[in-house]
Amino acid sequence: MAHPDPYRITGTPPADRRGGTADGVDLTRALLWSLLVLSAAANMATSYGGVDPWINVACGVVTLLSAGTLVVRRLRGRR
């Protein structure tokens, strides 16, 4: 009598639950990273330039929100 190998993978792999498309690209994450880089660069440029402080604060808030959203999405994806 043949015994099946318990470590052999015979079924299809489970679906990815992270919300990406079929080719593995997560559009929301890509947009958040782009927003983070652009707002951090704008924050740095306004810090060294002679611009109104509220523009610097607005760029900082956008940077903080996009970084925070990326962290929350990453932590929720681990569960």
mmCIF file with all atom_site columns, C-alpha atoms in Angstrom:
data_model
loop_
_atom_site.group_PDB
_atom_site.id
_atom_site.type_symbol
_atom_site.label_atom_id
_atom_site.label_alt_id
_atom_site.label_comp_id
_atom_site.label_asym_id
_atom_site.label_entity_id
_atom_site.label_seq_id
_atom_site.pdbx_PDB_ins_code
_atom_site.Cartn_x
_atom_site.Cartn_y
_atom_site.Cartn_z
_atom_site.occupancy
_atom_site.B_iso_or_equiv
_atom_site.pdbx_formal_charge
_atom_site.auth_seq_id
_atom_site.auth_comp_id
_atom_site.auth_asym_id
_atom_site.auth_atom_id
_atom_site.pdbx_PDB_model_num
ATOM 1  C CA . MET A 1 1  ? 0.000  0.000  0.000   1.00 0.00 ? 1  MET A CA 1
ATOM 2  C CA . ALA A 1 2  ? 1.445  3.357  -1.022  1.00 0.00 ? 2  ALA A CA 1
ATOM 3  C CA . HIS A 1 3  ? 1.613  6.093  1.588   1.00 0.00 ? 3  HIS A CA 1
ATOM 4  C CA . PRO A 1 4  ? 1.263  9.645  0.312   1.00 0.00 ? 4  PRO A CA 1
ATOM 5  C CA . ASP A 1 5  ? 3.993  12.106 1.172   1.00 0.00 ? 5  ASP A CA 1
ATOM 6  C CA . PRO A 1 6  ? 2.519  14.532 3.775   1.00 0.00 ? 6  PRO A CA 1
ATOM 7  C CA . TYR A 1 7  ? 4.986  17.258 2.760   1.00 0.00 ? 7  TYR A CA 1
ATOM 8  C CA . ARG A 1 8  ? 4.184  17.233 -0.942  1.00 0.00 ? 8  ARG A CA 1
ATOM 9  C CA . ILE A 1 9  ? 2.292  20.257 -2.209  1.00 0.00 ? 9  ILE A CA 1
ATOM 10 C CA . THR A 1 10 ? -0.528 19.021 -4.403  1.00 0.00 ? 10 THR A CA 1
ATOM 11 C CA . GLY A 1 11 ? -3.126 21.795 -4.299  1.00 0.00 ? 11 GLY A CA 1
ATOM 12 C CA . THR A 1 12 ? -3.081 25.309 -5.598  1.00 0.00 ? 12 THR A CA 1
ATOM 13 C CA . PRO A 1 13 ? -1.521 27.938 -3.354  1.00 0.00 ? 13 PRO A CA 1
ATOM 14 C CA . PRO A 1 14 ? -3.915 30.115 -1.333  1.00 0.00 ? 14 PRO A CA 1
ATOM 15 C CA . ALA A 1 15 ? -4.918 33.453 -2.782  1.00 0.00 ? 15 ALA A CA 1
ATOM 16 C CA . ASP A 1 16 ? -3.014 36.546 -1.733  1.00 0.00 ? 16 ASP A CA 1
ATOM 17 C CA . ARG A 1 17 ? -5.173 38.584 0.653   1.00 0.00 ? 17 ARG A CA 1
ATOM 18 C CA . ARG A 1 18 ? -3.167 41.819 0.507   1.00 0.00 ? 18 ARG A CA 1
ATOM 19 C CA . GLY A 1 19 ? -5.335 43.421 -2.168  1.00 0.00 ? 19 GLY A CA 1
ATOM 20 C CA . GLY A 1 20 ? -2.804 43.464 -4.986  1.00 0.00 ? 20 GLY A CA 1
ATOM 21 C CA . THR A 1 21 ? -3.607 42.719 -8.578  1.00 0.00 ? 21 THR A CA 1
ATOM 22 C CA . ALA A 1 22 ? -2.849 39.445 -10.329 1.00 0.00 ? 22 ALA A CA 1
ATOM 23 C CA . ASP A 1 23 ? 0.694  40.484 -11.217 1.00 0.00 ? 23 ASP A CA 1
ATOM 24 C CA . GLY A 1 24 ? 1.540  41.473 -7.627  1.00 0.00 ? 24 GLY A CA 1
ATOM 25 C CA . VAL A 1 25 ? 1.424  45.275 -7.950  1.00 0.00 ? 25 VAL A CA 1
ATOM 26 C CA . ASP A 1 26 ? -0.382 47.092 -5.159  1.00 0.00 ? 26 ASP A CA 1
ATOM 27 C CA . LEU A 1 27 ? -1.433 50.435 -6.632  1.00 0.00 ? 27 LEU A CA 1
ATOM 28 C CA . THR A 1 28 ? -2.350 52.021 -3.301  1.00 0.00 ? 28 THR A CA 1
ATOM 29 C CA . ARG A 1 29 ? 1.034  51.210 -1.804  1.00 0.00 ? 29 ARG A CA 1
ATOM 30 C CA . ALA A 1 30 ? 2.866  52.546 -4.854  1.00 0.00 ? 30 ALA A CA 1
ATOM 31 C CA . LEU A 1 31 ? 0.884  55.791 -4.719  1.00 0.00 ? 31 LEU A CA 1
ATOM 32 C CA . LEU A 1 32 ? 1.500  56.162 -0.988  1.00 0.00 ? 32 LEU A CA 1
ATOM 33 C CA . TRP A 1 33 ? 5.246  55.678 -1.438  1.00 0.00 ? 33 TRP A CA 1
ATOM 34 C CA . SER A 1 34 ? 5.285  58.221 -4.273  1.00 0.00 ? 34 SER A CA 1
ATOM 35 C CA . LEU A 1 35 ? 3.353  60.694 -2.144  1.00 0.00 ? 35 LEU A CA 1
ATOM 36 C CA . LEU A 1 36 ? 5.729  60.107 0.766   1.00 0.00 ? 36 LEU A CA 1
ATOM 37 C CA . VAL A 1 37 ? 8.841  60.767 -1.310  1.00 0.00 ? 37 VAL A CA 1
ATOM 38 C CA . LEU A 1 38 ? 7.398  63.839 -3.019  1.00 0.00 ? 38 LEU A CA 1
ATOM 39 C CA . SER A 1 39 ? 6.061  65.391 0.170   1.00 0.00 ? 39 SER A CA 1
ATOM 40 C CA . ALA A 1 40 ? 9.321  64.722 2.034   1.00 0.00 ? 40 ALA A CA 1
ATOM 41 C CA . ALA A 1 41 ? 11.276 66.406 -0.783  1.00 0.00 ? 41 ALA A CA 1
ATOM 42 C CA . ALA A 1 42 ? 8.867  69.336 -0.785  1.00 0.00 ? 42 ALA A CA 1
ATOM 43 C CA . ASN A 1 43 ? 9.140  69.560 3.002   1.00 0.00 ? 43 ASN A CA 1
ATOM 44 C CA . MET A 1 44 ? 12.924 69.685 2.784   1.00 0.00 ? 44 MET A CA 1
ATOM 45 C CA . ALA A 1 45 ? 12.836 72.279 -0.012  1.00 0.00 ? 45 ALA A CA 1
ATOM 46 C CA . THR A 1 46 ? 10.448 74.524 1.891   1.00 0.00 ? 46 THR A CA 1
ATOM 47 C CA . SER A 1 47 ? 12.529 74.188 5.048   1.00 0.00 ? 47 SER A CA 1
ATOM 48 C CA . TYR A 1 48 ? 15.631 75.562 3.327   1.00 0.00 ? 48 TYR A CA 1
ATOM 49 C CA . GLY A 1 49 ? 13.767 78.070 1.176   1.00 0.00 ? 49 GLY A CA 1
ATOM 50 C CA . GLY A 1 50 ? 12.259 81.278 2.370   1.00 0.00 ? 50 GLY A CA 1
ATOM 51 C CA . VAL A 1 51 ? 8.625  80.198 2.159   1.00 0.00 ? 51 VAL A CA 1
ATOM 52 C CA . ASP A 1 52 ? 5.696  80.704 4.481   1.00 0.00 ? 52 ASP A CA 1
ATOM 53 C CA . PRO A 1 53 ? 5.779  78.330 7.467   1.00 0.00 ? 53 PRO A CA 1
ATOM 54 C CA . TRP A 1 54 ? 2.268  77.007 6.784   1.00 0.00 ? 54 TRP A CA 1
ATOM 55 C CA . ILE A 1 55 ? 3.458  75.482 3.488   1.00 0.00 ? 55 ILE A CA 1
ATOM 56 C CA . ASN A 1 56 ? 6.219  73.667 5.365   1.00 0.00 ? 56 ASN A CA 1
ATOM 57 C CA . VAL A 1 57 ? 3.712  72.451 7.958   1.00 0.00 ? 57 VAL A CA 1
ATOM 58 C CA . ALA A 1 58 ? 1.304  71.267 5.238   1.00 0.00 ? 58 ALA A CA 1
ATOM 59 C CA . CYS A 1 59 ? 4.078  69.275 3.529   1.00 0.00 ? 59 CYS A CA 1
ATOM 60 C CA . GLY A 1 60 ? 5.061  67.794 6.884   1.00 0.00 ? 60 GLY A CA 1
ATOM 61 C CA . VAL A 1 61 ? 1.482  66.753 7.633   1.00 0.00 ? 61 VAL A CA 1
ATOM 62 C CA . VAL A 1 62 ? 1.160  65.045 4.238   1.00 0.00 ? 62 VAL A CA 1
ATOM 63 C CA . THR A 1 63 ? 4.473  63.249 4.850   1.00 0.00 ? 63 THR A CA 1
ATOM 64 C CA . LEU A 1 64 ? 3.367  62.130 8.292   1.00 0.00 ? 64 LEU A CA 1
ATOM 65 C CA . LEU A 1 65 ? -0.030 60.915 7.084   1.00 0.00 ? 65 LEU A CA 1
ATOM 66 C CA . SER A 1 66 ? 1.363  58.946 4.161   1.00 0.00 ? 66 SER A CA 1
ATOM 67 C CA . ALA A 1 67 ? 4.072  57.327 6.322   1.00 0.00 ? 67 ALA A CA 1
ATOM 68 C CA . GLY A 1 68 ? 1.519  56.513 9.008   1.00 0.00 ? 68 GLY A CA 1
ATOM 69 C CA . THR A 1 69 ? -0.845 54.980 6.472   1.00 0.00 ? 69 THR A CA 1
ATOM 70 C CA . LEU A 1 70 ? 1.953  52.801 5.090   1.00 0.00 ? 70 LEU A CA 1
ATOM 71 C CA . VAL A 1 71 ? 2.832  51.603 8.603   1.00 0.00 ? 71 VAL A CA 1
ATOM 72 C CA . VAL A 1 72 ? -0.791 50.812 9.474   1.00 0.00 ? 72 VAL A CA 1
ATOM 73 C CA . ARG A 1 73 ? -1.294 48.907 6.203   1.00 0.00 ? 73 ARG A CA 1
ATOM 74 C CA . ARG A 1 74 ? 1.881  46.931 6.838   1.00 0.00 ? 74 ARG A CA 1
ATOM 75 C CA . LEU A 1 75 ? 0.884  46.022 10.411  1.00 0.00 ? 75 LEU A CA 1
ATOM 76 C CA . ARG A 1 76 ? -2.624 45.006 9.379   1.00 0.00 ? 76 ARG A CA 1
ATOM 77 C CA . GLY A 1 77 ? -1.214 42.852 6.595   1.00 0.00 ? 77 GLY A CA 1
ATOM 78 C CA . ARG A 1 78 ? 0.799  40.767 9.077   1.00 0.00 ? 78 ARG A CA 1
ATOM 79 C CA . ARG A 1 79 ? -2.284 39.384 10.830  1.00 0.00 ? 79 ARG A CA 1
#
